[in-house]
Amino acid sequence: YINRAIIYPLRMNSNSHRVPLLVTASACIVTILNGYIQSFHLVKVHKLTPLTLPPSSWINLQSWLGILVFVVGMTINITADGVLRNLRRQRNSDGGNNQKTYYIPQHPLFTYISCPNFFGEILEWFGFAIASKFSLPAMAFFIYTSSNLVPRAIAHHEWYKQKFKDYPLERKWAVIPFVV
């Protein structure tokens, strides 16, 4: 949440399109509610045990595995967002007359999928679900995030293929490598 709500907007290009206030307010409300539900469940309902090193049980190992998956997803998400953000900067710095110029993202994360930023976010929430012992709120938000981002990724993938005749042939999947 800190990356998506604070860091990402501060790193956005100032020439990016403006987000309507209603959309921003709605996102804030959903984020606050989800944070409250996740926290309440983990602290009051599920009562997670403290993590120890080395993992002393399967439950502890599961939490550490979930944290690892979360961190990998977050790294993919932040890196892919940076690649896309730099494409926008490139567009604005190549002396154009303020017209939109689109570029094909070129980075190892984009080798097989069109939307590694969405893939990373899905991985983050899957990692959180693992770490929370597949709690109902965590699984619900993982499913919600996936059902929101997978169709968006498919639409992005189709747009790229239509917009660019030289779109990389090995980039066959939208969001999850070798799946969709």
XYZ file of C-alpha atoms in Angstrom:
180
model
C 0.000 0.000 0.000
C 2.788 2.437 0.796
C 4.275 1.945 -2.671
C 0.972 2.218 -4.541
C -0.526 5.019 -2.437
C 2.477 7.243 -1.707
C 5.702 6.342 -3.527
C 4.252 5.548 -6.973
C 2.226 8.790 -7.288
C 5.222 10.870 -6.203
C 7.392 9.213 -8.877
C 4.845 9.723 -11.662
C 5.634 12.079 -14.489
C 4.041 15.486 -13.931
C 2.689 15.374 -17.504
C 0.693 12.194 -16.821
C -3.063 12.382 -17.121
C -4.850 13.546 -14.001
C -6.881 11.075 -11.960
C -10.374 12.336 -11.057
C -10.933 13.121 -7.374
C -13.823 10.615 -7.136
C -11.549 7.790 -8.320
C -8.859 8.812 -5.827
C -11.376 9.043 -2.970
C -12.874 5.655 -3.868
C -9.412 4.056 -3.930
C -8.640 5.557 -0.514
C -11.860 4.164 0.958
C -11.252 0.670 -0.461
C -7.643 0.725 0.773
C -8.638 1.808 4.288
C -11.419 -0.789 4.496
C -9.211 -3.582 3.166
C -6.382 -2.646 5.545
C -8.793 -2.637 8.468
C -10.373 -5.984 7.534
C -6.974 -7.660 6.957
C -5.544 -6.292 10.214
C -8.634 -7.064 12.297
C -8.737 -10.634 11.046
C -5.032 -11.277 11.623
C -4.909 -9.666 15.075
C -8.319 -10.404 16.589
C -9.647 -13.467 14.754
C -6.666 -15.479 13.532
C -4.199 -14.480 16.272
C -0.998 -15.242 14.378
C 1.979 -16.553 16.292
C 5.217 -14.508 16.243
C 7.771 -15.389 13.561
C 11.010 -16.999 14.666
C 14.321 -17.752 13.015
C 14.933 -20.511 12.146
C 11.364 -21.549 11.368
C 10.266 -23.768 14.230
C 7.257 -25.331 12.535
C 5.449 -25.719 9.224
C 3.195 -22.778 10.167
C 6.231 -20.565 10.672
C 7.835 -21.811 7.445
C 4.607 -21.021 5.597
C 4.694 -17.446 6.882
C 8.298 -16.962 5.780
C 7.518 -18.466 2.367
C 4.591 -16.058 2.004
C 6.798 -13.118 2.918
C 9.356 -14.244 0.312
C 6.668 -14.518 -2.399
C 5.340 -11.093 -1.369
C 8.806 -9.481 -1.610
C 9.478 -11.089 -5.022
C 6.097 -9.816 -6.261
C 6.742 -6.331 -4.893
C 10.168 -6.227 -6.565
C 8.664 -7.272 -9.910
C 5.845 -4.734 -9.523
C 8.103 -1.785 -8.638
C 10.684 -2.641 -11.319
C 8.068 -3.031 -14.075
C 6.337 0.210 -13.007
C 9.717 1.937 -13.295
C 10.245 0.609 -16.822
C 6.803 1.852 -17.876
C 7.311 5.219 -16.160
C 10.633 5.658 -17.987
C 8.891 5.009 -21.303
C 6.642 7.973 -20.557
C 9.658 10.106 -19.699
C 11.284 9.055 -22.950
C 8.168 10.158 -24.824
C 8.249 13.606 -23.234
C 11.988 14.145 -23.617
C 12.480 13.282 -27.281
C 11.545 16.773 -28.501
C 8.030 15.919 -29.640
C 5.282 18.493 -29.822
C 3.339 17.113 -26.879
C 1.780 14.289 -28.893
C 1.551 10.809 -27.458
C 4.202 8.412 -28.684
C 4.029 4.831 -27.500
C 6.952 2.463 -27.136
C 7.259 -1.282 -26.625
C 8.687 -1.948 -23.147
C 12.115 -3.597 -23.383
C 13.239 -5.252 -20.153
C 13.777 -8.879 -19.077
C 10.537 -8.785 -17.040
C 8.668 -8.089 -20.296
C 10.208 -11.052 -22.161
C 7.189 -13.379 -21.957
C 4.367 -11.215 -20.578
C 2.984 -7.794 -21.433
C 2.072 -6.734 -17.878
C 4.676 -7.854 -15.340
C 3.567 -4.998 -13.072
C 0.156 -6.685 -12.735
C 1.809 -10.085 -12.332
C 3.918 -8.672 -9.492
C 0.878 -7.242 -7.740
C -0.966 -10.554 -8.024
C 2.110 -12.314 -6.592
C 2.211 -9.831 -3.710
C -1.341 -10.642 -2.662
C -0.775 -14.375 -3.141
C 2.282 -14.120 -0.883
C 0.222 -12.255 1.694
C -2.431 -14.986 1.518
C 0.240 -17.651 2.086
C 1.770 -15.726 5.003
C -1.659 -15.216 6.605
C -2.325 -18.972 6.469
C -4.829 -18.444 3.638
C -7.130 -16.353 5.803
C -10.521 -15.618 4.269
C -9.934 -11.843 3.895
C -6.482 -12.367 2.350
C -7.780 -14.985 -0.109
C -10.765 -12.767 -0.943
C -8.499 -9.835 -1.742
C -6.134 -12.050 -3.752
C -9.104 -13.267 -5.824
C -10.442 -9.707 -6.163
C -7.043 -8.393 -7.275
C -6.616 -11.231 -9.785
C -10.106 -10.828 -11.198
C -9.448 -7.110 -11.635
C -5.914 -7.260 -13.060
C -6.096 -10.317 -15.351
C -8.787 -8.835 -17.655
C -6.946 -5.482 -17.670
C -3.721 -7.276 -18.613
C -5.461 -9.153 -21.430
C -6.813 -5.846 -22.776
C -3.331 -4.263 -22.547
C -1.790 -7.268 -24.304
C -4.303 -7.079 -27.156
C -3.764 -3.312 -27.468
C 0.024 -3.782 -27.720
C -0.395 -6.452 -30.427
C -2.736 -4.204 -32.443
C -0.687 -1.025 -31.980
C 2.724 -2.515 -32.806
C 3.203 -4.710 -35.850
C 6.686 -5.583 -34.548
C 5.470 -6.645 -31.094
C 7.799 -9.411 -29.812
C 6.530 -12.856 -30.831
C 7.844 -14.506 -27.641
C 5.645 -12.171 -25.554
C 2.643 -14.473 -25.894
C 1.025 -14.038 -22.496
C -0.677 -11.075 -20.889
C 0.053 -11.476 -17.194
C 0.954 -14.967 -15.969
C 3.806 -16.614 -17.904
C 2.741 -19.751 -19.799
C -0.858 -19.429 -18.518
C -2.711 -16.275 -19.620
